[in-house]
XYZ file of C-alpha atoms in Angstrom:
412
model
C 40.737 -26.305 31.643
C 37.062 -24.503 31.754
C 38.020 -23.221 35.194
C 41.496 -21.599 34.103
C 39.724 -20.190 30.724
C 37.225 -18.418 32.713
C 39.638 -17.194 35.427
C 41.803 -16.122 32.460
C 38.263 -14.411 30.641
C 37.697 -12.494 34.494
C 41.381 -10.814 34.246
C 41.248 -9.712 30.786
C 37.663 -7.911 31.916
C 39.307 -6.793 35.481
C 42.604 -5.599 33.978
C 44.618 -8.417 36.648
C 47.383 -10.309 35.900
C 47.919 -13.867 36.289
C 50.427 -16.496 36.028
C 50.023 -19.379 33.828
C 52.078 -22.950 35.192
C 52.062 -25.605 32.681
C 53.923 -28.980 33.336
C 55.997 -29.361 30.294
C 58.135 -32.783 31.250
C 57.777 -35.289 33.773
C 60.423 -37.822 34.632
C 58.796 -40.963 36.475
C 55.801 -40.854 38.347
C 54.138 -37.745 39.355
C 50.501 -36.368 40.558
C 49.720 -34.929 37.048
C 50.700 -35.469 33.575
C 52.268 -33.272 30.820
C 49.669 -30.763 29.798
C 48.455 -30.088 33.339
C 48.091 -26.327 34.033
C 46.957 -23.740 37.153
C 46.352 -20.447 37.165
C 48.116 -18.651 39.581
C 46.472 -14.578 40.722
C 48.398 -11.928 42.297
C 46.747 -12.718 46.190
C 48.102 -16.249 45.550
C 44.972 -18.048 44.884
C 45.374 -20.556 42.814
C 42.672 -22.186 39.934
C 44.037 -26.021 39.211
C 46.279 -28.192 40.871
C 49.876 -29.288 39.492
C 50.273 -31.296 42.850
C 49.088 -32.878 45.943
C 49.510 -30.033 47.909
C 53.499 -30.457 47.971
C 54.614 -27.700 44.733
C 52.120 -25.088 45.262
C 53.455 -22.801 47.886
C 56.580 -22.802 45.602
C 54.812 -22.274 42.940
C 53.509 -19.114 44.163
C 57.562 -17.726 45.661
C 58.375 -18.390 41.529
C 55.290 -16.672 40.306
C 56.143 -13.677 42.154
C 59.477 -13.761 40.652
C 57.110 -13.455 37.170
C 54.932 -10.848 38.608
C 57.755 -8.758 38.997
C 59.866 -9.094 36.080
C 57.297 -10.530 33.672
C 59.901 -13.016 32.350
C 58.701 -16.777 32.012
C 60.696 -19.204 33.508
C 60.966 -22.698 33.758
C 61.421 -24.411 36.801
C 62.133 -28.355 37.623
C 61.282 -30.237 40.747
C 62.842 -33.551 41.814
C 60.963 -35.162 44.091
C 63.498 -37.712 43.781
C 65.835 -36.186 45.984
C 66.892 -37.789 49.438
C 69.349 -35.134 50.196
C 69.227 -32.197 52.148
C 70.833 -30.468 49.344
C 67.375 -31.194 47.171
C 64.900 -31.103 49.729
C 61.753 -31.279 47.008
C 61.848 -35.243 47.780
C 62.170 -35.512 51.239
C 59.039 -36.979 52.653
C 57.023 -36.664 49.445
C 56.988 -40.629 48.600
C 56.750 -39.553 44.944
C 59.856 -41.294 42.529
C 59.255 -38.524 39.877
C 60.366 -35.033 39.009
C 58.142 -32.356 36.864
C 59.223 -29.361 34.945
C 57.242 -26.432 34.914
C 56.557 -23.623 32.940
C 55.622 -20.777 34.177
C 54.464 -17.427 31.917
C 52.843 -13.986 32.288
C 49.202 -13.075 31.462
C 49.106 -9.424 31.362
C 46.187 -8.013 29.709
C 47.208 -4.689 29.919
C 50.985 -4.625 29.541
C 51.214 -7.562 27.195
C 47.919 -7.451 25.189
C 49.293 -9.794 22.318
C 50.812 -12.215 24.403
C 47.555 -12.544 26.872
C 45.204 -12.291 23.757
C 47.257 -15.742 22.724
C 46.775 -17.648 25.832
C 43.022 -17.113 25.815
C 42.955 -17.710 22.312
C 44.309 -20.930 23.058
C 42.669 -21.940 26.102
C 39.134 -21.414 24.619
C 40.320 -23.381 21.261
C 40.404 -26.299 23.463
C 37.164 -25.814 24.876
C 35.605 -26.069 21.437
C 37.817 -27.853 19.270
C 35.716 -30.252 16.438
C 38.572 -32.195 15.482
C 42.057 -32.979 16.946
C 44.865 -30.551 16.189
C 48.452 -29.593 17.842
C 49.258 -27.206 20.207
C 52.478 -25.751 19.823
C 54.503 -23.665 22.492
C 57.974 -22.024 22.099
C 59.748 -22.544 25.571
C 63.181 -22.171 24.651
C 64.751 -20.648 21.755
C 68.653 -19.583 20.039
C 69.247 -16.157 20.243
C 69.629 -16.347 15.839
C 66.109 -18.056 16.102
C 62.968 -15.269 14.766
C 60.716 -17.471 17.488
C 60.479 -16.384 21.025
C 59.789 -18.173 24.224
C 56.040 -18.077 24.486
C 55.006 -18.239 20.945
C 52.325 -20.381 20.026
C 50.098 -21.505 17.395
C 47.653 -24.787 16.562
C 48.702 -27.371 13.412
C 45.758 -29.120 12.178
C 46.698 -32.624 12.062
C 44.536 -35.900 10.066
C 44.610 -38.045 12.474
C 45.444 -38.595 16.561
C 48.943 -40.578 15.359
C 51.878 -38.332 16.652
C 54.923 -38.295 14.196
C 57.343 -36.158 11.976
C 55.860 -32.806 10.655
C 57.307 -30.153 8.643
C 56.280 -26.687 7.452
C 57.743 -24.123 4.930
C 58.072 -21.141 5.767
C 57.775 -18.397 3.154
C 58.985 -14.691 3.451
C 55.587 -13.602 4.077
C 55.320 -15.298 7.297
C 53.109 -18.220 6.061
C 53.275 -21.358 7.749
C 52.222 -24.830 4.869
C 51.953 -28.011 5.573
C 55.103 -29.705 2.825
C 55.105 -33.423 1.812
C 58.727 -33.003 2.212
C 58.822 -33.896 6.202
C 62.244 -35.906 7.312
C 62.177 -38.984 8.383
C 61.764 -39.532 12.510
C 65.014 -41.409 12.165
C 66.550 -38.516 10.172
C 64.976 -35.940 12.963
C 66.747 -37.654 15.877
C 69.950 -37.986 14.218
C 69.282 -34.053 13.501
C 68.787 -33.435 16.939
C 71.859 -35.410 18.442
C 73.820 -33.079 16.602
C 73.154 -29.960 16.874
C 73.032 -27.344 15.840
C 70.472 -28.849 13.732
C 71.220 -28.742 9.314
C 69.017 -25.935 7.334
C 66.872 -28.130 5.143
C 65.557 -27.096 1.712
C 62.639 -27.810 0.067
C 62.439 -29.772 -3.012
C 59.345 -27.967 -4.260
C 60.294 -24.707 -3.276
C 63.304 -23.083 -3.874
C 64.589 -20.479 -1.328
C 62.308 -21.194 1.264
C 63.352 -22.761 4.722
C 61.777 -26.741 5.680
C 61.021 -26.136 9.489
C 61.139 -29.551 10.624
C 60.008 -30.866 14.328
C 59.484 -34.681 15.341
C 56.361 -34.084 17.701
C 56.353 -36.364 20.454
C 54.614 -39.777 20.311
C 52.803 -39.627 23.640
C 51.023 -36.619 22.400
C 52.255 -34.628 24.662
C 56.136 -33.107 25.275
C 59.173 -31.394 24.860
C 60.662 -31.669 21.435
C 63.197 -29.717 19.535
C 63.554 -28.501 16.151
C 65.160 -26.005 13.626
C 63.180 -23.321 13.071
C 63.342 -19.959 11.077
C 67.316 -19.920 11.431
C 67.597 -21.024 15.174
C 67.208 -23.917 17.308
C 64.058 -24.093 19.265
C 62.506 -26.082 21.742
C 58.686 -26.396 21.821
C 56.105 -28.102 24.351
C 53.486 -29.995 21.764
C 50.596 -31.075 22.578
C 48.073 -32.961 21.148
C 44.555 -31.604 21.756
C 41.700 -33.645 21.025
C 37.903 -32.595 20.250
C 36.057 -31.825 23.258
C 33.393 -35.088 24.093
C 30.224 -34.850 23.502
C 27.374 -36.409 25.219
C 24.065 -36.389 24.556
C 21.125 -37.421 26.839
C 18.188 -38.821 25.342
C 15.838 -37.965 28.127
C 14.745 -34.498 30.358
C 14.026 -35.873 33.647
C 15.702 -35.333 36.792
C 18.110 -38.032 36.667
C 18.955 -36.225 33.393
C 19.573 -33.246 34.930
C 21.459 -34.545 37.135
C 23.829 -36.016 34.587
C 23.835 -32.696 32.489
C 24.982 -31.307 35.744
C 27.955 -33.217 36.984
C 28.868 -34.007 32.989
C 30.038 -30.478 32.796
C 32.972 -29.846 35.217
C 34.436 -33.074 33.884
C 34.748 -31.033 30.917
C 31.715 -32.914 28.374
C 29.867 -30.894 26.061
C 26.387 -32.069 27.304
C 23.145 -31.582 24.613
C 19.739 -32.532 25.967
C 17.756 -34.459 23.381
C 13.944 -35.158 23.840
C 10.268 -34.225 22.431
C 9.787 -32.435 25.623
C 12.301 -30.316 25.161
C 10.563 -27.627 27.073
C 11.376 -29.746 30.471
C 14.765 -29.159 30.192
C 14.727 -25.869 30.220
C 17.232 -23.728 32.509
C 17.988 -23.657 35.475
C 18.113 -27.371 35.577
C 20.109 -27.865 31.807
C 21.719 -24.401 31.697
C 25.176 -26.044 31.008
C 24.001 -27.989 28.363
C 22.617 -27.277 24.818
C 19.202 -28.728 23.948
C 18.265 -30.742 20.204
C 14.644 -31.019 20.039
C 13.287 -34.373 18.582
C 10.192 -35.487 17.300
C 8.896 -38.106 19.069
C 9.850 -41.420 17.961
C 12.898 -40.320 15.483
C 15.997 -39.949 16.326
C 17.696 -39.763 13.268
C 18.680 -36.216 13.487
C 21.369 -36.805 16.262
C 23.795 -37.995 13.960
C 24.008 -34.450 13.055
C 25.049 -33.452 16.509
C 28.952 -35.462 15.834
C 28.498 -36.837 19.038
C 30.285 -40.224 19.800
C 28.451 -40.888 23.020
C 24.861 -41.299 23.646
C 23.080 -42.318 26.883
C 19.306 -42.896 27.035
C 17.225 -42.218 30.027
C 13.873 -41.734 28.922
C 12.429 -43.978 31.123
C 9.952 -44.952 29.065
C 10.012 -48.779 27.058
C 8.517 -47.800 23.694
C 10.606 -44.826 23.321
C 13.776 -47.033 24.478
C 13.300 -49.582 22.227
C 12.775 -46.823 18.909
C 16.095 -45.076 20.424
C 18.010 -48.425 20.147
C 16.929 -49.344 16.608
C 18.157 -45.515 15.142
C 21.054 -45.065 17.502
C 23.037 -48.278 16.913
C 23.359 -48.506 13.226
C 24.452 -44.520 13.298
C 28.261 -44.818 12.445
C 28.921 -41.529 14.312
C 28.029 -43.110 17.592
C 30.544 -45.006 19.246
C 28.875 -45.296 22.682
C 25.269 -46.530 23.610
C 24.018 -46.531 27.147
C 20.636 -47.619 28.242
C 19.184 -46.714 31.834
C 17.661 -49.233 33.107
C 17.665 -53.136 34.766
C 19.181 -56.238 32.945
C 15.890 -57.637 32.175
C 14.275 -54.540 30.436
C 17.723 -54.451 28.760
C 17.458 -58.215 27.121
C 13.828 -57.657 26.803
C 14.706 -54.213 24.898
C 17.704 -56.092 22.499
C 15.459 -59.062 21.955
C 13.549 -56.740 19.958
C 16.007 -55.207 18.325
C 17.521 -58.388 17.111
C 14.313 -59.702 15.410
C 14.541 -56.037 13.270
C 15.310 -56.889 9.246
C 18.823 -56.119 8.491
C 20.088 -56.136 11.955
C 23.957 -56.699 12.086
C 25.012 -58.040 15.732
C 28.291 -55.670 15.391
C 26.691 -53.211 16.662
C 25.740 -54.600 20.341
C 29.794 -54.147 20.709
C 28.097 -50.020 21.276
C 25.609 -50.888 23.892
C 26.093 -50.401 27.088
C 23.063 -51.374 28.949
C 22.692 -51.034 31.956
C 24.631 -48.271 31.439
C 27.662 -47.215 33.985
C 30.087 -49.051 35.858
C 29.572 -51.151 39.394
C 29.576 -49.134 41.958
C 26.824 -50.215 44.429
C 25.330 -47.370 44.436
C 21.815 -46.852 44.461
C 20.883 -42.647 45.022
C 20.518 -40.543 41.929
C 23.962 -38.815 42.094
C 25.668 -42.022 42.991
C 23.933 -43.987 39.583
C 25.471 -40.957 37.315
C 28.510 -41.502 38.885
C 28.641 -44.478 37.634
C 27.842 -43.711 34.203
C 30.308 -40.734 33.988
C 33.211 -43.049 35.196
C 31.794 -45.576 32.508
C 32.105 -42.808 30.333
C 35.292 -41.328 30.899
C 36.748 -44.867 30.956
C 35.776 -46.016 27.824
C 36.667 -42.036 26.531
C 40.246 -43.385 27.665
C 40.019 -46.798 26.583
C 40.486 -48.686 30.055
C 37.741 -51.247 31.521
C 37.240 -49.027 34.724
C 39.242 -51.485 36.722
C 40.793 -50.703 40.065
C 43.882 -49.734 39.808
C 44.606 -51.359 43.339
C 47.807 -53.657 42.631
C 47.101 -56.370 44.613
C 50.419 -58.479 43.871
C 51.997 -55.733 45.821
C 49.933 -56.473 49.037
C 50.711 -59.324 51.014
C 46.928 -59.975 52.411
C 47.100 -63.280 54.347
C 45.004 -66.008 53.266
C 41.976 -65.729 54.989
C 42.467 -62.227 56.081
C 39.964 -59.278 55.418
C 40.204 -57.566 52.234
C 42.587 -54.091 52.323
C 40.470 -51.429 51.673
């Protein structure tokens, strides 16, 4: 998303258009997910991939079609199809189709509308907590919403479910208690057009109700301001943040490849003036004294990995970072045995609670084998993004679906 944001931030300051293509629904498998977006210029470059190669050429014959007449469209690929009549399957393997949507950013002929996409690109980029994106992609003619209007819901928690707002003559959008059950929204939407819906609390006003969809990301439909709608939610979640207790090279290294995965990366140390651009320039830096750590809390970072390479600082790391209840991730640089030797310390500390080893990661990263610098932070950014995902890092190799003989040679 970084990528398209500043492609999108280069033709606002250029005066070029672009095309935005967002996969909005996908049936089965397919290369990318819901949520997945490119950027599509003019020349036909293209920033992001919706594909393996197999949509993007057609991507580009339907983005001229928006060039031109600046509508946004929505297009849907089956790469189900065996027929010659649907040719998107034929020799794809895939057993999925994707529906894209595809919309105009025109900083010059469409100010409002472009100033919204940034907008919301670079809310995701920085978001503290988790919130909704919202996306009109189809809408009645009776309906006051348009295809391509957007705005952000702020939700409590990551749980998808019912929502509603009322909507008051002055164009305010609140939150109402007074949100439908999810069995009362599907019934709703089997029948449309959906009912108008009053508030209890508020007579006169219209209940705008939507059942978001429980993946976190989809299509969903709802009635809204006196029209059927159909929106593409998303769920958008705070940006993670890492920080690295340490400013040597290996840190640097980390900083450096941390970045494009889309971390927010903060360089914590007493030495703070080592990590000092070019080497950290992606990443913000938290000076420490040494010895105390405490302050890091204060950074609302959930994952911590310390590379100071040095025992005595280590060990004082471990003690403060563990019991900090913002920190959900603890990785330690380092071999097994300075590990134990490390913990062993730690354990003999007054008012130690062994809960909090379930944080550690040490040696930090997953096993690769691999043994240069850029290979070990490999490993400890697909540690990382694993856990960020909740999966062990496994393979995702099905091996009940090879038949390797007895004996034979591992399939690699």
């Amino acid at each position: 998303m970084r990528a398209i944001v500043e492609a999108l931030r280069h033709c606002r300051e250029t005066a070029e258009s672009c095309v935005i293509a967002t996969i909005i629904r996908v049936e089965g498998s397919a290369y990318r997910r819901e949520g997945a977006r490119c950027l599509i210029h003019a020349d036909g470059r293209i920033v992001g991939i919706l594909s393996g190669g197999c949509l993007e050429a057609e991507l580009k014959e339907q983005a001229h079609h928006v060039f031109v007449d600046g509508e946004s469209r929505r297009v849907h690929y089956d790469l189900r199809a065996t027929s010659e009549e649907e040719p998107w399957g034929l020799g794809t393997g895939c057993d999925g189709a994707v529906t894209v949507w595809m919309e105009l950013f025109d900083p010059i002929s469409h100010p409002a509308a472009a100033a919204a996409i940034l907008a919301d690109g670079e809310a995701r980029l920085s978001a503290p907590s988790a919130y909704w994106s919202l996306t009109v992609v189809g809408a009645e003619d009776d309906s006051e919403y348009a295809a391509g209007d957007r705005w952000q819901l702020p939700v409590a928690t990551e749980e998808s479910g019912p929502i509603a707002w009322e909507s008051g003559s002055d164009g305010g959008r609140r939150p109402t208690a007074c949100a439908a059950s999810r069995k009362a929204v599907e019934q709703a939407r089997e029948s449309q057009p959906l009912p108008r819906m009053r508030s209890q609390s508020s007579a006169g006003l219209l209940l705008d109700t939507l059942a978001l969809p429980q993946g976190g990301r989809g299509l969903c439909t709802g009635w809204m301001r006196g029209g059927l709608v159909e929106v593409f939610a998303e769920l958008v979640r705070p940006v993670p943040r890492l920080v690295v207790l340490g400013s040597g090279a290996d840190a640097e290294l980390l900083s450096q490849m941390a970045a494009p995965l889309g971390w927010a990366v903060t360089i914590a140390d007493h030495r703070i003036e080592r990590a000092a651009p070019p080497g950290f320039s992606t990443a913000a830096r938290h000076p420490v004294p040494r010895g105390d750590y405490s302050s890091i809390a204060d950074l609302q970072a959930p994952y911590v990995v310390v590379m100071t390479h040095h025992l005595e600082v280590d060990r004082a790391a471990m003690r403060q970072l563990l019991p900090l209840a913002a920190v959900d991730y603890v990785g330690l640089l380092g071999s097994r045995s300075r590990a134990r030797r490390i913990v062993a310390d730690v354990q003999e500390d007054e008012g130690f609670r062994a809960e909090w080893l379930a944080k550690l990661h040490a040696p930090v990263g997953l096993d690769l084998g691999g043994e240069t610098p850029e290979e070990i932070c490999l490993s400890i950014l697909a540690e990382l993004t694993a856990h960020r995902h909740r999966r062990d890092g496994g393979p995702l190799r099905a091996s009940e679906l090879l038949d390797v003989p007895q004996g034979s040679a591992e399939i690699r």
